[in-house]
mmCIF file of C-alpha atoms in Angstrom:
data_model
loop_
_atom_site.group_PDB
_atom_site.id
_atom_site.type_symbol
_atom_site.label_atom_id
_atom_site.label_comp_id
_atom_site.label_asym_id
_atom_site.label_seq_id
_atom_site.Cartn_x
_atom_site.Cartn_y
_atom_site.Cartn_z
ATOM 1 C CA GLU A 822 273.503 -121.354 -146.284
ATOM 2 C CA THR A 823 272.116 -119.879 -143.636
ATOM 3 C CA GLY A 824 272.687 -121.619 -140.489
ATOM 4 C CA VAL A 825 268.595 -123.468 -140.743
ATOM 5 C CA THR A 826 268.863 -126.320 -142.398
ATOM 6 C CA GLN A 827 265.960 -128.516 -143.703
ATOM 7 C CA THR A 828 265.489 -132.589 -143.936
ATOM 8 C CA PRO A 829 264.122 -133.710 -146.489
ATOM 9 C CA ARG A 830 264.028 -131.944 -149.191
ATOM 10 C CA HIS A 831 261.102 -132.418 -151.537
ATOM 11 C CA LEU A 832 258.452 -135.594 -149.961
ATOM 12 C CA VAL A 833 255.624 -136.035 -151.680
ATOM 13 C CA MET A 834 252.903 -138.752 -150.688
ATOM 14 C CA GLY A 835 250.365 -140.199 -150.527
ATOM 15 C CA MET A 836 246.524 -139.092 -148.228
ATOM 16 C CA THR A 837 247.140 -141.659 -145.718
ATOM 17 C CA ASN A 838 250.664 -141.601 -145.531
ATOM 18 C CA LYS A 839 252.162 -140.598 -142.104
ATOM 19 C CA LYS A 840 255.770 -138.409 -142.298
ATOM 20 C CA SER A 841 258.051 -135.961 -140.627
ATOM 21 C CA LEU A 842 259.602 -132.162 -141.779
ATOM 22 C CA LYS A 843 262.359 -131.993 -139.641
ATOM 23 C CA CYS A 844 263.947 -128.119 -138.722
ATOM 24 C CA GLU A 845 267.579 -127.795 -136.980
ATOM 25 C CA GLN A 846 269.229 -124.007 -136.162
ATOM 26 C CA HIS A 847 272.467 -123.609 -135.617
ATOM 27 C CA LEU A 848 272.786 -120.377 -134.099
ATOM 28 C CA GLY A 849 271.174 -120.197 -130.772
ATOM 29 C CA HIS A 850 268.238 -118.505 -131.567
ATOM 30 C CA ASN A 851 265.433 -119.243 -129.376
ATOM 31 C CA ALA A 852 262.449 -118.665 -131.491
ATOM 32 C CA MET A 853 261.437 -121.181 -134.489
ATOM 33 C CA TYR A 854 257.859 -121.288 -137.332
ATOM 34 C CA TRP A 855 256.876 -122.994 -139.270
ATOM 35 C CA TYR A 856 255.655 -121.248 -142.452
ATOM 36 C CA LYS A 857 252.944 -122.018 -145.703
ATOM 37 C CA GLN A 858 254.184 -120.997 -149.228
ATOM 38 C CA SER A 859 252.018 -122.063 -151.547
ATOM 39 C CA ALA A 860 251.762 -120.543 -155.081
ATOM 40 C CA LYS A 861 249.649 -117.211 -155.763
ATOM 41 C CA LYS A 862 249.296 -116.385 -151.926
ATOM 42 C CA PRO A 863 251.703 -115.222 -149.563
ATOM 43 C CA LEU A 864 253.220 -116.239 -146.769
ATOM 44 C CA GLU A 865 250.769 -118.197 -143.806
ATOM 45 C CA LEU A 866 252.451 -118.458 -140.543
ATOM 46 C CA MET A 867 251.277 -121.956 -138.817
ATOM 47 C CA PHE A 868 252.993 -122.410 -135.507
ATOM 48 C CA VAL A 869 255.740 -120.037 -133.667
ATOM 49 C CA TYR A 870 257.465 -121.631 -131.088
ATOM 50 C CA ASN A 871 260.036 -119.709 -128.263
ATOM 51 C CA PHE A 872 261.960 -121.399 -125.870
ATOM 52 C CA LYS A 873 260.015 -124.513 -126.905
ATOM 53 C CA GLU A 874 256.541 -123.628 -125.831
ATOM 54 C CA GLN A 875 254.479 -122.878 -128.660
ATOM 55 C CA THR A 876 253.673 -119.287 -128.137
ATOM 56 C CA GLU A 877 251.056 -119.519 -131.752
ATOM 57 C CA ASN A 878 248.922 -122.315 -133.579
ATOM 58 C CA ASN A 879 247.033 -119.958 -137.110
ATOM 59 C CA SER A 880 244.389 -122.055 -136.320
ATOM 60 C CA VAL A 881 246.395 -124.684 -138.535
ATOM 61 C CA PRO A 882 244.172 -128.298 -138.736
ATOM 62 C CA SER A 883 244.617 -130.879 -136.524
ATOM 63 C CA ARG A 884 246.070 -132.917 -139.400
ATOM 64 C CA PHE A 885 249.795 -130.550 -139.241
ATOM 65 C CA SER A 886 251.390 -131.267 -135.700
ATOM 66 C CA PRO A 887 254.331 -129.829 -134.897
ATOM 67 C CA GLU A 888 257.118 -130.684 -132.148
ATOM 68 C CA CYS A 889 260.127 -129.067 -130.449
ATOM 69 C CA PRO A 890 262.097 -130.866 -128.414
ATOM 70 C CA ASN A 891 264.336 -127.329 -127.293
ATOM 71 C CA SER A 892 265.129 -125.017 -128.173
ATOM 72 C CA SER A 893 266.858 -126.170 -131.262
ATOM 73 C CA HIS A 894 265.304 -128.372 -133.339
ATOM 74 C CA LEU A 895 261.590 -128.178 -135.066
ATOM 75 C CA PHE A 896 259.395 -131.304 -136.838
ATOM 76 C CA LEU A 897 256.370 -131.426 -138.062
ATOM 77 C CA HIS A 898 254.487 -134.387 -138.549
ATOM 78 C CA LEU A 899 251.793 -134.614 -141.113
ATOM 79 C CA HIS A 900 249.548 -137.784 -141.461
ATOM 80 C CA THR A 901 246.517 -137.320 -143.743
ATOM 81 C CA LEU A 902 247.298 -135.023 -146.019
ATOM 82 C CA GLN A 903 245.613 -133.347 -148.645
ATOM 83 C CA PRO A 904 245.974 -132.209 -152.026
ATOM 84 C CA GLU A 905 246.096 -128.805 -151.461
ATOM 85 C CA ASP A 906 247.787 -129.447 -149.018
ATOM 86 C CA SER A 907 251.112 -129.381 -150.813
ATOM 87 C CA ALA A 908 252.646 -126.480 -150.514
ATOM 88 C CA LEU A 909 256.606 -125.379 -150.017
ATOM 89 C CA TYR A 910 256.772 -125.697 -145.802
ATOM 90 C CA LEU A 911 259.587 -123.008 -144.777
ATOM 91 C CA CYS A 912 260.665 -123.630 -141.314
ATOM 92 C CA ALA A 913 262.407 -120.206 -139.548
ATOM 93 C CA SER A 914 264.362 -118.949 -136.691
ATOM 94 C CA SER A 915 265.178 -116.029 -135.055
ATOM 95 C CA GLN A 916 266.334 -114.734 -131.448
ATOM 96 C CA ASP A 917 263.015 -114.418 -129.860
ATOM 97 C CA GLY A 918 260.165 -114.534 -131.066
ATOM 98 C CA LEU A 919 259.190 -112.358 -127.708
ATOM 99 C CA GLY A 920 260.494 -109.435 -128.670
ATOM 100 C CA ARG A 921 261.640 -108.843 -124.543
ATOM 101 C CA GLY A 922 262.890 -106.380 -123.653
ATOM 102 C CA GLY A 923 261.848 -103.574 -126.178
ATOM 103 C CA ARG A 924 264.108 -105.491 -128.955
ATOM 104 C CA ASP A 925 262.649 -104.624 -132.099
ATOM 105 C CA THR A 926 260.390 -107.816 -134.422
ATOM 106 C CA ASP A 927 263.403 -110.231 -135.118
ATOM 107 C CA THR A 928 265.433 -110.458 -138.470
ATOM 108 C CA GLN A 929 264.697 -114.454 -139.020
ATOM 109 C CA TYR A 930 266.411 -116.547 -140.840
ATOM 110 C CA PHE A 931 264.865 -119.355 -143.353
ATOM 111 C CA GLY A 932 266.118 -122.895 -144.526
ATOM 112 C CA PRO A 933 265.282 -124.518 -147.128
ATOM 113 C CA GLY A 934 262.072 -125.809 -147.183
ATOM 114 C CA THR A 935 260.765 -129.085 -148.304
ATOM 115 C CA ARG A 936 258.240 -129.490 -150.960
ATOM 116 C CA LEU A 937 255.513 -131.289 -150.121
ATOM 117 C CA THR A 938 253.452 -132.791 -153.119
ATOM 118 C CA VAL A 939 250.375 -135.009 -151.949
ATOM 119 C CA LEU A 940 249.146 -137.442 -154.317
ATOM 120 C CA SER B 485 243.867 -108.970 -143.515
ATOM 121 C CA GLN B 486 247.101 -109.487 -145.522
ATOM 122 C CA GLN B 487 249.222 -106.321 -144.336
ATOM 123 C CA GLY B 488 252.462 -106.272 -146.560
ATOM 124 C CA GLU B 489 251.050 -106.211 -150.257
ATOM 125 C CA GLU B 490 254.355 -105.504 -152.822
ATOM 126 C CA ASP B 491 253.967 -103.984 -155.428
ATOM 127 C CA PRO B 492 254.205 -104.848 -158.908
ATOM 128 C CA GLN B 493 254.431 -108.354 -159.558
ATOM 129 C CA ALA B 494 255.938 -108.997 -161.730
ATOM 130 C CA LEU B 495 259.352 -107.139 -162.879
ATOM 131 C CA SER B 496 261.192 -107.534 -165.983
ATOM 132 C CA ILE B 497 264.213 -105.245 -166.852
ATOM 133 C CA GLN B 498 267.713 -105.258 -168.657
ATOM 134 C CA GLU B 499 271.222 -105.756 -166.669
ATOM 135 C CA GLY B 500 272.423 -102.318 -165.523
ATOM 136 C CA GLU B 501 269.245 -100.927 -164.453
ATOM 137 C CA ASN B 502 267.265 -99.825 -161.315
ATOM 138 C CA ALA B 503 265.229 -101.888 -160.025
ATOM 139 C CA THR B 504 262.837 -100.500 -157.429
ATOM 140 C CA MET B 505 260.092 -102.202 -155.618
ATOM 141 C CA ASN B 506 256.825 -100.937 -153.948
ATOM 142 C CA CYS B 507 255.148 -102.294 -150.071
ATOM 143 C CA SER B 508 252.074 -100.973 -149.091
ATOM 144 C CA TYR B 509 250.596 -101.839 -145.420
ATOM 145 C CA LYS B 510 247.604 -101.341 -143.130
ATOM 146 C CA THR B 511 247.933 -101.408 -139.529
ATOM 147 C CA SER B 512 251.300 -99.075 -137.808
ATOM 148 C CA ILE B 513 254.228 -100.943 -137.785
ATOM 149 C CA ASN B 514 257.102 -101.262 -135.351
ATOM 150 C CA ASN B 515 259.410 -102.260 -138.588
ATOM 151 C CA LEU B 516 259.217 -103.489 -141.871
ATOM 152 C CA GLN B 517 261.210 -105.881 -143.505
ATOM 153 C CA TRP B 518 263.035 -107.528 -147.347
ATOM 154 C CA TYR B 519 264.159 -110.688 -147.807
ATOM 155 C CA ARG B 520 264.632 -112.064 -151.218
ATOM 156 C CA GLN B 521 263.428 -115.338 -152.632
ATOM 157 C CA ASN B 522 265.993 -117.396 -155.133
ATOM 158 C CA SER B 523 263.015 -120.450 -156.599
ATOM 159 C CA GLY B 524 261.934 -122.595 -153.989
ATOM 160 C CA ARG B 525 264.600 -121.942 -152.184
ATOM 161 C CA GLY B 526 264.276 -119.824 -148.217
ATOM 162 C CA LEU B 527 263.678 -116.303 -147.772
ATOM 163 C CA VAL B 528 267.324 -114.480 -146.266
ATOM 164 C CA HIS B 529 267.342 -111.469 -145.273
ATOM 165 C CA LEU B 530 268.192 -107.695 -147.125
ATOM 166 C CA ILE B 531 267.659 -105.214 -145.448
ATOM 167 C CA LEU B 532 265.514 -103.756 -142.002
ATOM 168 C CA ILE B 533 263.652 -100.558 -141.660
ATOM 169 C CA ARG B 534 262.365 -99.096 -137.861
ATOM 170 C CA SER B 535 258.669 -97.108 -137.870
ATOM 171 C CA ASN B 536 261.212 -93.950 -137.259
ATOM 172 C CA GLU B 537 263.690 -94.246 -139.505
ATOM 173 C CA ARG B 538 262.745 -92.848 -143.243
ATOM 174 C CA GLU B 539 266.085 -93.483 -145.588
ATOM 175 C CA LYS B 540 268.520 -97.009 -145.703
ATOM 176 C CA HIS B 541 271.048 -98.172 -147.787
ATOM 177 C CA SER B 542 272.967 -101.218 -147.803
ATOM 178 C CA GLY B 543 275.493 -101.893 -150.518
ATOM 179 C CA ARG B 544 273.364 -101.797 -153.862
ATOM 180 C CA LEU B 545 269.829 -101.945 -152.119
ATOM 181 C CA ARG B 546 268.042 -98.502 -150.400
ATOM 182 C CA VAL B 547 265.102 -99.007 -149.041
ATOM 183 C CA THR B 548 263.103 -95.699 -148.102
ATOM 184 C CA LEU B 549 258.943 -95.970 -145.838
ATOM 185 C CA ASP B 550 256.590 -93.384 -145.426
ATOM 186 C CA THR B 551 255.037 -93.801 -142.635
ATOM 187 C CA SER B 552 252.528 -91.517 -143.519
ATOM 188 C CA LYS B 553 251.684 -92.967 -146.862
ATOM 189 C CA LYS B 554 252.162 -96.275 -144.711
ATOM 190 C CA SER B 555 254.137 -97.612 -148.096
ATOM 191 C CA SER B 556 258.110 -98.954 -148.831
ATOM 192 C CA SER B 557 260.112 -99.036 -150.998
ATOM 193 C CA LEU B 558 263.485 -100.913 -152.454
ATOM 194 C CA LEU B 559 265.539 -99.998 -154.498
ATOM 195 C CA ILE B 560 268.377 -102.606 -155.672
ATOM 196 C CA THR B 561 271.345 -99.660 -158.126
ATOM 197 C CA ALA B 562 272.941 -100.913 -161.061
ATOM 198 C CA SER B 563 271.091 -104.971 -161.399
ATOM 199 C CA ARG B 564 272.956 -107.898 -161.650
ATOM 200 C CA ALA B 565 271.129 -111.140 -162.586
ATOM 201 C CA ALA B 566 272.179 -112.753 -159.495
ATOM 202 C CA ASP B 567 269.763 -110.553 -158.990
ATOM 203 C CA THR B 568 266.946 -112.403 -160.440
ATOM 204 C CA ALA B 569 264.332 -113.174 -157.896
ATOM 205 C CA SER B 570 261.202 -112.705 -155.882
ATOM 206 C CA TYR B 571 261.267 -110.281 -153.262
ATOM 207 C CA PHE B 572 258.568 -109.999 -150.298
ATOM 208 C CA CYS B 573 258.125 -106.495 -147.559
ATOM 209 C CA ALA B 574 257.555 -107.826 -144.092
ATOM 210 C CA THR B 575 255.907 -106.411 -141.398
ATOM 211 C CA ASP B 576 255.277 -106.144 -137.745
ATOM 212 C CA GLY B 577 251.527 -104.663 -136.884
ATOM 213 C CA ARG B 578 251.590 -103.599 -133.493
ATOM 214 C CA GLY B 579 250.286 -105.680 -130.932
ATOM 215 C CA SER B 580 251.324 -108.116 -133.540
ATOM 216 C CA ASN B 581 253.403 -109.778 -130.895
ATOM 217 C CA TYR B 582 255.787 -109.362 -132.545
ATOM 218 C CA LYS B 583 254.600 -112.280 -136.132
ATOM 219 C CA LEU B 584 255.983 -110.983 -139.643
ATOM 220 C CA THR B 585 253.112 -110.849 -141.702
ATOM 221 C CA PHE B 586 254.260 -110.793 -145.969
ATOM 222 C CA GLY B 587 253.062 -110.172 -148.774
ATOM 223 C CA LYS B 588 253.121 -112.126 -152.278
ATOM 224 C CA GLY B 589 256.195 -110.483 -153.797
ATOM 225 C CA THR B 590 257.424 -108.622 -156.638
ATOM 226 C CA LEU B 591 258.863 -111.145 -159.066
ATOM 227 C CA LEU B 592 261.820 -109.525 -160.496
ATOM 228 C CA THR B 593 264.177 -111.112 -163.342
ATOM 229 C CA VAL B 594 267.186 -109.506 -164.543
ATOM 230 C CA ASN B 595 267.459 -109.989 -167.868
ATOM 231 C CA PRO B 596 271.542 -110.479 -169.282
#
């Protein structure tokens, strides 16, 4: 629907498991983002990648490990998570996340999210 | 601290009525964007208004921006049941390195 896909859509994992979330964008964008959305809280920016380089790590615990092998793919590797990490994890992309050339902050295009439950 | 904050937190109206949601923010911005999210899904961009603009329209949507009051409003006219969703404003505070900061959102319910 928006050119950004995420898999899996739902994930249930134990605290000792290792899993990965995948995001792919088909829009030719150069910036990709991970957000965490918990109930009753604002959307929290976790990581930003511009042209495959990480440009933002918003004090995210090391049990979340992002990977961006190219501008179209973004992963979030999960290990030894806590129950409070249960949330909707949203991936987004934008044309350029650095506002180069005096551009406005870009519109972001979101994927449908992965609903993560940590038991 | 949180940049954008929507008001009210929840709004329930009848189909055909207009819905108005407000957003307040704290620091100077380059632009302000409104997004919609259907339950458990990703956000969809609705409209962007720049700091030098006062009003913008897109279909049944009207957005206003008052930089002196650091506030914006989103008006949805002739609402439909399909408009039921959460609505978020997002701002990029100047000096934020073009990051967006989202509010908690307004949950709009349009009853048929």
